[in-house]
CSV table of C-alpha atoms in Angstrom, one decimal:
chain,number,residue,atom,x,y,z
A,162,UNK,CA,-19.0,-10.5,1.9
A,163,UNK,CA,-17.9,-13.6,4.0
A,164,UNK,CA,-14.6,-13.7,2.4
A,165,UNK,CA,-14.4,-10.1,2.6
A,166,UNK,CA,-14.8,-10.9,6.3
A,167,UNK,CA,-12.2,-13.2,6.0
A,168,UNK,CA,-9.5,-10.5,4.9
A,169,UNK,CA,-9.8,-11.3,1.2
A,170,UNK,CA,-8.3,-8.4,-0.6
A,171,UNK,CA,-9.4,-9.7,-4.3
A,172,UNK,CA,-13.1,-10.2,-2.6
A,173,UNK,CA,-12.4,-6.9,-1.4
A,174,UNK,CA,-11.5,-5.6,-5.0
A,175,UNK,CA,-14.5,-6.9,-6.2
A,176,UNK,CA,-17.0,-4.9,-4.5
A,177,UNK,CA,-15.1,-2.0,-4.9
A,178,UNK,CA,-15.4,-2.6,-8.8
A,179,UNK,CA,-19.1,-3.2,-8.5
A,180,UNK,CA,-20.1,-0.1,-6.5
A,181,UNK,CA,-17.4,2.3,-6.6
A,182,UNK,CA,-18.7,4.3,-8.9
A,183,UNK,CA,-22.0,4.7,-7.0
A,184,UNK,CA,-20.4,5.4,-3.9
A,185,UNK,CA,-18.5,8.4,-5.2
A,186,UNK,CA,-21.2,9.5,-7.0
A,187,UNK,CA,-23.3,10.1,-4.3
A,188,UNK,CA,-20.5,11.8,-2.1
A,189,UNK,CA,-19.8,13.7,-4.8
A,190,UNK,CA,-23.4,15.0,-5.4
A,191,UNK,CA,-23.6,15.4,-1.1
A,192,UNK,CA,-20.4,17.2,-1.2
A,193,UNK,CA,-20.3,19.2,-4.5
A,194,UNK,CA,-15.9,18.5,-3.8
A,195,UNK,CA,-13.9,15.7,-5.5
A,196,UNK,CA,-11.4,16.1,-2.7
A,197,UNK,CA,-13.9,16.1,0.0
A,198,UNK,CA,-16.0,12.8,-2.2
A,199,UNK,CA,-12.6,10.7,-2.5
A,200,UNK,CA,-12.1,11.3,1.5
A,201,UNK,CA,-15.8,9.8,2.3
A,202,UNK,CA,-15.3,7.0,0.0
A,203,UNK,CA,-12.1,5.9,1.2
A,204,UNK,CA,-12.9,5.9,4.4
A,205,UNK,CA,-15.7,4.4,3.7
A,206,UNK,CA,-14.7,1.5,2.0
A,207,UNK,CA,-12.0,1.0,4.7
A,208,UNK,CA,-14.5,1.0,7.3
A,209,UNK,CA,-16.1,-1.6,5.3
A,210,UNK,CA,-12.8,-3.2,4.8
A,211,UNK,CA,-12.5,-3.5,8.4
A,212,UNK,CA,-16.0,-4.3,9.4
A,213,UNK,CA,-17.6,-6.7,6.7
A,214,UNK,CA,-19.0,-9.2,9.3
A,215,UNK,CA,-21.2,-6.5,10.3
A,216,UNK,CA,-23.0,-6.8,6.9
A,217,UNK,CA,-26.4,-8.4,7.5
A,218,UNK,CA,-28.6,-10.0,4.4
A,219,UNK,CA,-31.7,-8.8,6.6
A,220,UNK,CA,-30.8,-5.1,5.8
A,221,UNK,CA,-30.9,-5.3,2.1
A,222,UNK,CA,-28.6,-6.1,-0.4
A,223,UNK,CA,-24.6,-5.3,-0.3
A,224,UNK,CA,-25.2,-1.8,-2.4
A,225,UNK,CA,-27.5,-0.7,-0.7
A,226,UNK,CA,-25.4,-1.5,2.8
A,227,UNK,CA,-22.3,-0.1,1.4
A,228,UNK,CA,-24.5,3.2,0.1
A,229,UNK,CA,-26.1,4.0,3.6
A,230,UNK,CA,-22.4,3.8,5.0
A,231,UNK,CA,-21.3,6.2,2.4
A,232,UNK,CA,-23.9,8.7,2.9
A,233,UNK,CA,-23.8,8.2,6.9
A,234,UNK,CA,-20.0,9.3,6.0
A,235,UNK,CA,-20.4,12.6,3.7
A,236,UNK,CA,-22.8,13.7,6.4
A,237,UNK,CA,-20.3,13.6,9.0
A,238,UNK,CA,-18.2,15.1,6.4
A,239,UNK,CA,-20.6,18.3,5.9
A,240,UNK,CA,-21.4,18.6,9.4
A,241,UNK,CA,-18.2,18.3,10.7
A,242,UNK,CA,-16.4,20.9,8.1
A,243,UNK,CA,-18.8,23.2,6.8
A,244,UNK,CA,-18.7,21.8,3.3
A,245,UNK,CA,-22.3,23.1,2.8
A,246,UNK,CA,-20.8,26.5,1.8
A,247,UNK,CA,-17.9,25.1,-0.2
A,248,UNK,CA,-20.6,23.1,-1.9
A,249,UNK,CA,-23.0,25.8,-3.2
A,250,UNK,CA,-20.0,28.1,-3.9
A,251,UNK,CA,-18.2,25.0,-5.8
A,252,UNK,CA,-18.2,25.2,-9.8
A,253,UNK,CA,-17.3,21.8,-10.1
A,254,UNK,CA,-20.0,20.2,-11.7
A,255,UNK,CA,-22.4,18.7,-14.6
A,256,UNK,CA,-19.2,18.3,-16.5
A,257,UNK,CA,-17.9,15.6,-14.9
A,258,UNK,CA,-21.1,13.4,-15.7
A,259,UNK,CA,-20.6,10.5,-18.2
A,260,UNK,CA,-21.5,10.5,-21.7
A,261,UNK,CA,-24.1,8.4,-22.7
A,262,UNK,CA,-21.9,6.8,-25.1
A,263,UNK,CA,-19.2,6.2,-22.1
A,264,UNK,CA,-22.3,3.6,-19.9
A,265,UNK,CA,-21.7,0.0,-20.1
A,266,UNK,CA,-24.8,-1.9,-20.2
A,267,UNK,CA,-24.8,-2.4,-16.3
A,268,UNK,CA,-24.7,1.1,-16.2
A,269,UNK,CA,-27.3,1.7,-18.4
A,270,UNK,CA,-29.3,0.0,-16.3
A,271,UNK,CA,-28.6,2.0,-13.6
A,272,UNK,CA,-29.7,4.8,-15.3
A,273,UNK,CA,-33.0,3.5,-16.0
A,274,UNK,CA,-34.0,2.7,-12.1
A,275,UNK,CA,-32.0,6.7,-11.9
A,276,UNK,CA,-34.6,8.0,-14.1
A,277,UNK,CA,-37.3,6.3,-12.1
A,278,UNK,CA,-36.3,7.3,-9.4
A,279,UNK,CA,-36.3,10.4,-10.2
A,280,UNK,CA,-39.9,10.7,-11.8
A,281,UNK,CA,-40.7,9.7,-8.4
A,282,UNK,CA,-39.1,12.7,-6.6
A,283,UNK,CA,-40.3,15.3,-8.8
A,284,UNK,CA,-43.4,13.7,-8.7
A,285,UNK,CA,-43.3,15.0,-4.9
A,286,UNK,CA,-45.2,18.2,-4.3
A,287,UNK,CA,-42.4,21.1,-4.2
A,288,UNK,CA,-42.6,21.5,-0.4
A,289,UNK,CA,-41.7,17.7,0.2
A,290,UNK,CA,-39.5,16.9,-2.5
A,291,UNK,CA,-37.4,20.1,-1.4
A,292,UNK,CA,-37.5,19.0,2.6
A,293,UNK,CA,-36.2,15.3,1.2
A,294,UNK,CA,-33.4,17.0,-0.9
A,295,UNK,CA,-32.0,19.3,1.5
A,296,UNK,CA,-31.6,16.0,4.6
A,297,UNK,CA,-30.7,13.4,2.3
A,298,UNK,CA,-28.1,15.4,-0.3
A,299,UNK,CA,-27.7,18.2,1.7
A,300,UNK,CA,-27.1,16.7,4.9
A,301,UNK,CA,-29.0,19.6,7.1
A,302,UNK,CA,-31.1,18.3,10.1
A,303,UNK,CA,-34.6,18.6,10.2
A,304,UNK,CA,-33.9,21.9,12.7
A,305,UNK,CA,-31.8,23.0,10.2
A,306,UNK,CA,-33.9,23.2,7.9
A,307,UNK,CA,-37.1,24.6,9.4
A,308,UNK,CA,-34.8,27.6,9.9
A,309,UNK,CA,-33.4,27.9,6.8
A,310,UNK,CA,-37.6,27.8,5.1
A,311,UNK,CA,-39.1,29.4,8.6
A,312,UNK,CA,-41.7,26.9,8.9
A,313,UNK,CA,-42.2,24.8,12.6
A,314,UNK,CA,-39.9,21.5,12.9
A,315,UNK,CA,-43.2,19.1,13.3
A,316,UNK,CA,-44.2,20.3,9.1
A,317,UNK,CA,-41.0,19.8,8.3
A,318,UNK,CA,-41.0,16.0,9.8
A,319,UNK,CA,-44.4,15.5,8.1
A,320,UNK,CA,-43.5,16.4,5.2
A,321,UNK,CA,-40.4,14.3,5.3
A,322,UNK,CA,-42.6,11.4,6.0
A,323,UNK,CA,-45.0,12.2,3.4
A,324,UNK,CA,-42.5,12.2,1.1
A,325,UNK,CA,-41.0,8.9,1.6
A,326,UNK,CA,-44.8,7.6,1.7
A,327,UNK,CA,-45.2,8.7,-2.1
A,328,UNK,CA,-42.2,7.8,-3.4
A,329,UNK,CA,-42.9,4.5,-1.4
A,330,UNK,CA,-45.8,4.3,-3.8
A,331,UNK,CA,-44.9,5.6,-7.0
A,332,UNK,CA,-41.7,3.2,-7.1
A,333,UNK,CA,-44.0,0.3,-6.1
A,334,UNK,CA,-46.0,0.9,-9.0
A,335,UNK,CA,-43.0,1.5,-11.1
A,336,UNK,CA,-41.2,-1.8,-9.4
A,337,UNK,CA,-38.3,-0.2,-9.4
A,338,UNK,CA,-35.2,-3.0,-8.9
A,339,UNK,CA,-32.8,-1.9,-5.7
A,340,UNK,CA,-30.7,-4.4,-5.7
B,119,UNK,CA,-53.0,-4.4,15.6
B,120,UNK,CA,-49.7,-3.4,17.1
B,121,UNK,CA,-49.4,-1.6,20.9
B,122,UNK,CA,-47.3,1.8,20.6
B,123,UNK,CA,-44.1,1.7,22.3
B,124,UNK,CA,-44.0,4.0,25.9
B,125,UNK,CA,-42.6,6.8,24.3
B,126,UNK,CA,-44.0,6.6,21.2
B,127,UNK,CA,-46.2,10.4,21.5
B,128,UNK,CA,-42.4,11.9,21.4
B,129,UNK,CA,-40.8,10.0,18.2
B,130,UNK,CA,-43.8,9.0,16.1
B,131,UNK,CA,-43.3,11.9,13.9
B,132,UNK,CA,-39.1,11.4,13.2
B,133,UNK,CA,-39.5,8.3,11.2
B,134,UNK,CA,-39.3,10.2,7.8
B,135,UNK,CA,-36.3,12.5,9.1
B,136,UNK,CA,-34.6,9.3,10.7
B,137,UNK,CA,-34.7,7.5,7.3
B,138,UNK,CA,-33.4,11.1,5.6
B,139,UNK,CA,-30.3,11.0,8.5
B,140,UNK,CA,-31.8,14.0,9.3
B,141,UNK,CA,-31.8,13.9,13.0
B,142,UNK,CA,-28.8,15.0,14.8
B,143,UNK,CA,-26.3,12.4,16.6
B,144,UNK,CA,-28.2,12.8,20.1
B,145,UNK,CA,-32.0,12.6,18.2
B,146,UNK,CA,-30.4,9.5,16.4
B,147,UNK,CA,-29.9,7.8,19.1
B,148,UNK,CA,-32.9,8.7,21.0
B,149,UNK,CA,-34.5,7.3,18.2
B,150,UNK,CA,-33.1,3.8,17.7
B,151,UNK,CA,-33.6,3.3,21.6
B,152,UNK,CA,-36.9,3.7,20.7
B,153,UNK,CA,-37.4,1.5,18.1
B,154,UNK,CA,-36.3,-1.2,19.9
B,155,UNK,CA,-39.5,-1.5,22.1
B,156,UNK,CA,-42.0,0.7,19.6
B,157,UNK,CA,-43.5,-2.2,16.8
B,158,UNK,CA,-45.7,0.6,15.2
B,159,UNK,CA,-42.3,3.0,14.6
B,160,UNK,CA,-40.5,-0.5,13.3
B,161,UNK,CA,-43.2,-1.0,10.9
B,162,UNK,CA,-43.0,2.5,9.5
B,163,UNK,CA,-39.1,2.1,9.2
B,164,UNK,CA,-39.4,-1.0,7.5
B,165,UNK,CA,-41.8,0.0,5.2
B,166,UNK,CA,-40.7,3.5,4.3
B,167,UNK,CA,-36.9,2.5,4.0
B,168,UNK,CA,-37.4,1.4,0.3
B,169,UNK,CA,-37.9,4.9,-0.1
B,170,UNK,CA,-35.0,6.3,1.6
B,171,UNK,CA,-32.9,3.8,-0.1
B,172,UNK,CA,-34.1,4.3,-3.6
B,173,UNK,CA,-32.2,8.3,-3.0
B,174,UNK,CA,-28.9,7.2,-3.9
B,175,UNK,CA,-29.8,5.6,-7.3
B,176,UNK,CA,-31.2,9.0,-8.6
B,177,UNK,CA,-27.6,10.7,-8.5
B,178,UNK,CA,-26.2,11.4,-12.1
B,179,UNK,CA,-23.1,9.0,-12.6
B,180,UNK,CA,-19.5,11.0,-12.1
B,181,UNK,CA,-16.3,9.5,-13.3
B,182,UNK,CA,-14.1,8.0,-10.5
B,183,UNK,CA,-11.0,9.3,-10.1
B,184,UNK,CA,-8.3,6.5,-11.1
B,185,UNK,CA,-5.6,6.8,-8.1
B,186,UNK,CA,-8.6,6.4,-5.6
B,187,UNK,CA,-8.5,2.7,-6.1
B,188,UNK,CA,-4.6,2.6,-5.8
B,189,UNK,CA,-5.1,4.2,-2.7
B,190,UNK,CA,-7.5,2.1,-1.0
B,191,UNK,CA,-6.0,-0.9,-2.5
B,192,UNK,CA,-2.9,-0.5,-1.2
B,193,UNK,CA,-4.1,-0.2,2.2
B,194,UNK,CA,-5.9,-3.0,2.1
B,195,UNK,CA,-3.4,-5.6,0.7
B,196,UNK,CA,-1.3,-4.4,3.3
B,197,UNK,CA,-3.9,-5.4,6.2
B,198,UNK,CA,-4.6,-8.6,4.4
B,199,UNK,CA,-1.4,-9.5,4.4
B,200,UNK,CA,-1.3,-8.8,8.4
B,201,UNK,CA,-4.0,-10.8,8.8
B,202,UNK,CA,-2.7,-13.7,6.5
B,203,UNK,CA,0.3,-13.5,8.7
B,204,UNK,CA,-2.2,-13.7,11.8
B,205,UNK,CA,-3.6,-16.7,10.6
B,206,UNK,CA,-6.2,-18.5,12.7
B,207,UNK,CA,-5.7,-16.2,16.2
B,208,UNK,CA,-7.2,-13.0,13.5
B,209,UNK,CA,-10.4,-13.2,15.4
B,210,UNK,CA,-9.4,-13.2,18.7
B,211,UNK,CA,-10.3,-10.3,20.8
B,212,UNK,CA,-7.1,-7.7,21.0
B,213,UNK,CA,-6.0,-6.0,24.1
B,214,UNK,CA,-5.9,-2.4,24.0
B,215,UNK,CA,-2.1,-2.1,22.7
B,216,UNK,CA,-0.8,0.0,24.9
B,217,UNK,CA,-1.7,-2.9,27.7
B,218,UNK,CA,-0.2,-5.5,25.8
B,219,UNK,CA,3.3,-3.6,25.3
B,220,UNK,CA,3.8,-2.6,28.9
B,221,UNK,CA,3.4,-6.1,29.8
B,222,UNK,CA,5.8,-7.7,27.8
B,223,UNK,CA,8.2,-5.3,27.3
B,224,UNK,CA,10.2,-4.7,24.5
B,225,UNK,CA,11.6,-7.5,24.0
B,226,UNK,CA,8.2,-9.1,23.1
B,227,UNK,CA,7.8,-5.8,20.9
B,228,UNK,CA,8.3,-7.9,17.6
B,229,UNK,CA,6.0,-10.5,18.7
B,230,UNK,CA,3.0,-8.2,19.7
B,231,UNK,CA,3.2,-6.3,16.2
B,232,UNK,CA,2.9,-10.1,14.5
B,233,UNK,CA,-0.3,-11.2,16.7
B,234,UNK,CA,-2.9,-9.9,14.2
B,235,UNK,CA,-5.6,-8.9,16.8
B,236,UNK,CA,-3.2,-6.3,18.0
B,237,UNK,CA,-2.4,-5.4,14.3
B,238,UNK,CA,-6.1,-5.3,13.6
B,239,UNK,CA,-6.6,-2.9,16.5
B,240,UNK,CA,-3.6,-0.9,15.5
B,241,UNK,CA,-5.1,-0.6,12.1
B,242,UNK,CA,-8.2,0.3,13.8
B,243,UNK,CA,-7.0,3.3,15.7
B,244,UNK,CA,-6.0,4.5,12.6
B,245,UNK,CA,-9.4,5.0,11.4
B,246,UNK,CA,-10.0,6.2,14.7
B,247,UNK,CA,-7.0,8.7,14.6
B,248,UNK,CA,-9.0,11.4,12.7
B,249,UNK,CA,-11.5,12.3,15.3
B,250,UNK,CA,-8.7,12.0,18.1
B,251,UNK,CA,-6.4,14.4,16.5
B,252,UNK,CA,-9.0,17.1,16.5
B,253,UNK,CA,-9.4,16.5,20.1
B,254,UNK,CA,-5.7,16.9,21.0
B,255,UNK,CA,-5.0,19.8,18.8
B,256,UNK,CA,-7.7,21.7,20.3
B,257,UNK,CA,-5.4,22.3,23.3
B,258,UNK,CA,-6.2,19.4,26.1
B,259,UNK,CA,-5.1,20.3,29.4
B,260,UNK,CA,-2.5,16.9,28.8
B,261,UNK,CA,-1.0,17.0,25.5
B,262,UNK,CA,1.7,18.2,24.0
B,263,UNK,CA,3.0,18.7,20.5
B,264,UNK,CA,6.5,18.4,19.1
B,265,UNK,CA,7.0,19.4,15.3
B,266,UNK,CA,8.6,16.7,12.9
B,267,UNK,CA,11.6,16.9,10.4
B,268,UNK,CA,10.3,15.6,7.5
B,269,UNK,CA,12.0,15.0,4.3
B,270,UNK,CA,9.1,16.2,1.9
B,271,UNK,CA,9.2,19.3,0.3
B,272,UNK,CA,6.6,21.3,2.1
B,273,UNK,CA,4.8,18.7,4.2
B,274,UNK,CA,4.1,19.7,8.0
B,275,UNK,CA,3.7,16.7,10.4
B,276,UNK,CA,3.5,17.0,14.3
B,277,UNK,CA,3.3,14.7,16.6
B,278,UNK,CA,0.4,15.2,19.3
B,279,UNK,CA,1.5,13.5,22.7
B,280,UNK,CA,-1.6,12.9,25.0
B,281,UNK,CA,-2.4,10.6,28.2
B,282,UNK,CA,-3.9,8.2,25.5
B,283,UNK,CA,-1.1,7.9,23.3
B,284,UNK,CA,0.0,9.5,20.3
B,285,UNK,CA,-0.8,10.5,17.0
B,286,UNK,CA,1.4,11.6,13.8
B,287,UNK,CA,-1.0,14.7,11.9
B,288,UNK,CA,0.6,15.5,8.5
B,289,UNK,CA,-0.6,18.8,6.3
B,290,UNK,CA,0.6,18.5,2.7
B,291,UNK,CA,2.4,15.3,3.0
B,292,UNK,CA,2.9,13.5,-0.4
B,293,UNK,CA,1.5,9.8,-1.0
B,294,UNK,CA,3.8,7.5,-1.0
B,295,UNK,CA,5.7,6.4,-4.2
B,296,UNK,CA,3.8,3.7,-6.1
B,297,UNK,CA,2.9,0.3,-4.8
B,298,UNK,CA,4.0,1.1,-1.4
B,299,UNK,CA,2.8,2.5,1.8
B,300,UNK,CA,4.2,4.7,4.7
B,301,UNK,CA,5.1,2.8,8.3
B,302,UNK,CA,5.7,3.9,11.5
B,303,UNK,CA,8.6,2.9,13.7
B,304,UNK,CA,9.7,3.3,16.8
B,305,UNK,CA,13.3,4.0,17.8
B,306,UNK,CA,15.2,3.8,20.7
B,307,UNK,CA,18.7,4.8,22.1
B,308,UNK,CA,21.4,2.0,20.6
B,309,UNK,CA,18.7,-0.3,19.2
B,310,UNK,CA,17.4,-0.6,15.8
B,311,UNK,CA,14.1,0.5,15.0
B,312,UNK,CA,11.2,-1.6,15.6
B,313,UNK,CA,7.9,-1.8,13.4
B,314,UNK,CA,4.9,-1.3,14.2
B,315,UNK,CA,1.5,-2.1,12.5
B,316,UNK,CA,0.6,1.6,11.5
B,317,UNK,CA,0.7,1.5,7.7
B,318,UNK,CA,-0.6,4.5,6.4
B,319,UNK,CA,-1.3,6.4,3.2
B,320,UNK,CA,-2.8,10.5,2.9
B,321,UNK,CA,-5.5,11.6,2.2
B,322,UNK,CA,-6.2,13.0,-1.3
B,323,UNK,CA,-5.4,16.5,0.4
B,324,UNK,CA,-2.5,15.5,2.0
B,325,UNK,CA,-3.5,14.7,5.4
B,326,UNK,CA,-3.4,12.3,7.2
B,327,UNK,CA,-3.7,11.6,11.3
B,328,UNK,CA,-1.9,8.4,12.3
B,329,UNK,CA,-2.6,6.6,15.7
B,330,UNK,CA,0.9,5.8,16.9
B,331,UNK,CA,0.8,2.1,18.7
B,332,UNK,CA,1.9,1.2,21.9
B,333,UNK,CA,4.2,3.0,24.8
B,334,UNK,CA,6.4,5.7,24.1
B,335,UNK,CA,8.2,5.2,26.9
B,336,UNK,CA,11.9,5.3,27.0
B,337,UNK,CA,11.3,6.1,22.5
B,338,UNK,CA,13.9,8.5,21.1
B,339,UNK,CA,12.1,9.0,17.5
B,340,UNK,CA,9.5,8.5,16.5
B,341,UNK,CA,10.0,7.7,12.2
B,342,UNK,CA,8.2,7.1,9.1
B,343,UNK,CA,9.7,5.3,6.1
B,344,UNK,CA,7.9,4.3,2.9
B,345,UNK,CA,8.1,0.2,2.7
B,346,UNK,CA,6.6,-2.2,0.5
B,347,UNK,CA,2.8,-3.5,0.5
B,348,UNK,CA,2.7,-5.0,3.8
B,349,UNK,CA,5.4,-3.3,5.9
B,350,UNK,CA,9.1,-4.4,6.4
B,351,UNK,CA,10.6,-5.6,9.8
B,352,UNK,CA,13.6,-3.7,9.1
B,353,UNK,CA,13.4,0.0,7.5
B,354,UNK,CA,14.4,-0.7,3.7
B,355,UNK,CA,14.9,3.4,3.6
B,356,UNK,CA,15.5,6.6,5.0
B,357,UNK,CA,12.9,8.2,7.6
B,358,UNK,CA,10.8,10.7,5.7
B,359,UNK,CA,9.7,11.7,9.0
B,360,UNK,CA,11.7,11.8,12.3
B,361,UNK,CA,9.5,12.7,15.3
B,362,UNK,CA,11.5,13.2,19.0
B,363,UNK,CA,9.2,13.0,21.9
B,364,UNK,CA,11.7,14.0,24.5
């Protein structure tokens, strides 16, 4: 990141190899749109790009920096344009997932702590692991959302939090690797 | 054992909604202030963010889309070679541009676009230009907007004049060609055209809003040539895009 900082574009390249593919992933899961995922990651990126010295070591490791920025991104990008409806109306989809036999060992990997992680979520009683889904992939606030299921703001927070707590636990016990 | 911060009664429950980005821009806020002075909330982050952070690795892997990389790229080659041109003054703090052209004047125009903070900045306000635009189309009291002759096929581009400055906002406006990137000059009557540091490329929809650096004063066109990687101190080509503000 320092010589990222320092306006290296190869540096630059670099991390865009390494975590591309993650990035677009998840704005593509958040947005359900290739248009609308290619939009968050290139801004994204950019604004990384642009801001590298404000990568701190403290925070956790350059993925999962880069992944908070994308997903801060593609929820701007589904509050600001209503993408929510485009998403569940889009039938873009499962088939754009890679074959098994496309993964590279890194990304094999990957899908190891993926599957781990998500034993952990739908390890989650319904109630939380739905509450979790619909902030973190569907972008809704926690008002939002409390409308959308009728039930008061305050369970929707504690079950938010209870969530996280579980899944805090189960991927401790699994010692699932973030880096 | 660690002493609540003041407010803690109001926020102690928004940690999990927080960590989900979950609360809206104003709660967000709210919520950081607090953190700040609350060790109890700071714990609860701290340990709960492992969590939060583990979300993104459950998504199924999608195939990236190959001209997304080209795209980027090419933006940011073109910025590192600003700032390689910048050399050690990059990190110096840059005056708002507009500042820095009205008190050199034009013929100091060249110079300002080759001091890298000022190119930084420019490059800046591009990433900034998106949320502008959609407060000056909305119909400010102070803006104005001409309509551009462009030279794609079907693009629409306006320019969107405001008390801050303007912005170029292209609909269906094709990427440039390969390996090089659109810049924006600035013409007046009986001179040639001078650069600027806005070096752009669309979105993959084909917009694109475009922060257009410095004064505008006394500018006859505003125009938009594609140019290698970079940007040229002369146009190499025809303007795509011809913008009058008069």
């Amino acid at each position: 990141m320092q010589l990222v900082r320092r306006g290296q574009a190869p540096a630059f390249e670099l991390i865009y190899e390494r975590h591309s593919q993650a990035a677009f992933s998840l704005a593509y899961r958040m947005a359900g749109s290739r248009g609308v995922a290619e939009d968050v990651v290139q801004e994204a990126f950019l604004n990384i790009w642009r801001s590298g010295a404000r990568y701190e070591r403290s925070r956790g490791s350059v993925r999962t920096w880069l992944l908070g920025i994308v997903h801060h991104r593609a929820i701007d990008a589904l509050r600001r344009s209503f993408v929510h409806e485009k998403r569940r109306a889009s039938d873009e989809g499962l088939e754009e997932t890679l074959e098994t036999g496309e993964r590279t060992d890194a990304e094999a990997a990957r899908h190891e702590e993926a599957a781990a992680v998500r034993s952990a979520l739908q390890g989650l009683p319904p109630e939380q692991s739905q509450v979790i889904e619909l902030a973190y992939f569907g972008g809704f606030t926690h008002t939002e959302i409390a409308e959308m299921l009728e039930t008061p703001v305050g369970t929707v927070k504690g079950r938010m939090r209870l969530g996280l707590e579980k899944m805090r636990h189960a991927l401790g016990q699994g010692e699932v690797s973030l880096g | 054992m660690s002493t609540p911060g003041p407010d803690h009664a109001e926020w102690a429950d928004a940690v999990g909604a927080y960590l989900l980005g979950a609360l809206n821009s104003e709660e967000h806020a709210g919520f950081e202030a607090h953190l700040a002075h609350c060790p109890l909330c700071s714990r609860d982050v701290a340990e709960l963010r492992v969590a939060a952070d583990a979300l993104p690795v459950s998504v199924p892997l999608v195939k990236l889309p190959e001209a997304l990389k080209d795209r980027i790229m090419s933006v940011v080659r073109s910025e590192a070679e600003l700032l390689s041109a910048a050399g050690s003054r990059a990190d110096v703090p840059a005056e708002p541009p507009a500042r820095a052209a009205a008190g050199r004047g034009r013929r100091s125009l060249a110079a300002w676009f080759m001091r890298p903070a000022v190119a930084f900045a420019c490059a800046l306000l591009l990433l900034a230009g998106g949320g502008l635009a959609g407060v000056l189309l909305s119909g400010g009291e102070d803006t104005r907007t001409v309509v551009a002759e462009t030279a794609a096929p079907g693009a629409d581009v306006r320019l969107v004049i405001g008390e801050d400055g303007a912005t170029l906002v292209a609909r269906d406006m094709p990427a440039p060609p390969r390996g090089r990137i659109y810049q924006v000059w600035l013409q007046r009557p009986g001179s040639d055209p001078v650069p600027t540091a806005a070096l752009w490329s669309v979105r993959s929809d084909g917009t694109a809003e475009v922060a257009v650096p410095g004064s505008l004063d006394g500018v006859e066109a505003v125009l938009v040539t594609d140019e290698p990687q970079g940007g040229s101190e002369a146009p190499t080509k025809p303007p795509v895009i011809t913008a009058s503000p008069a």
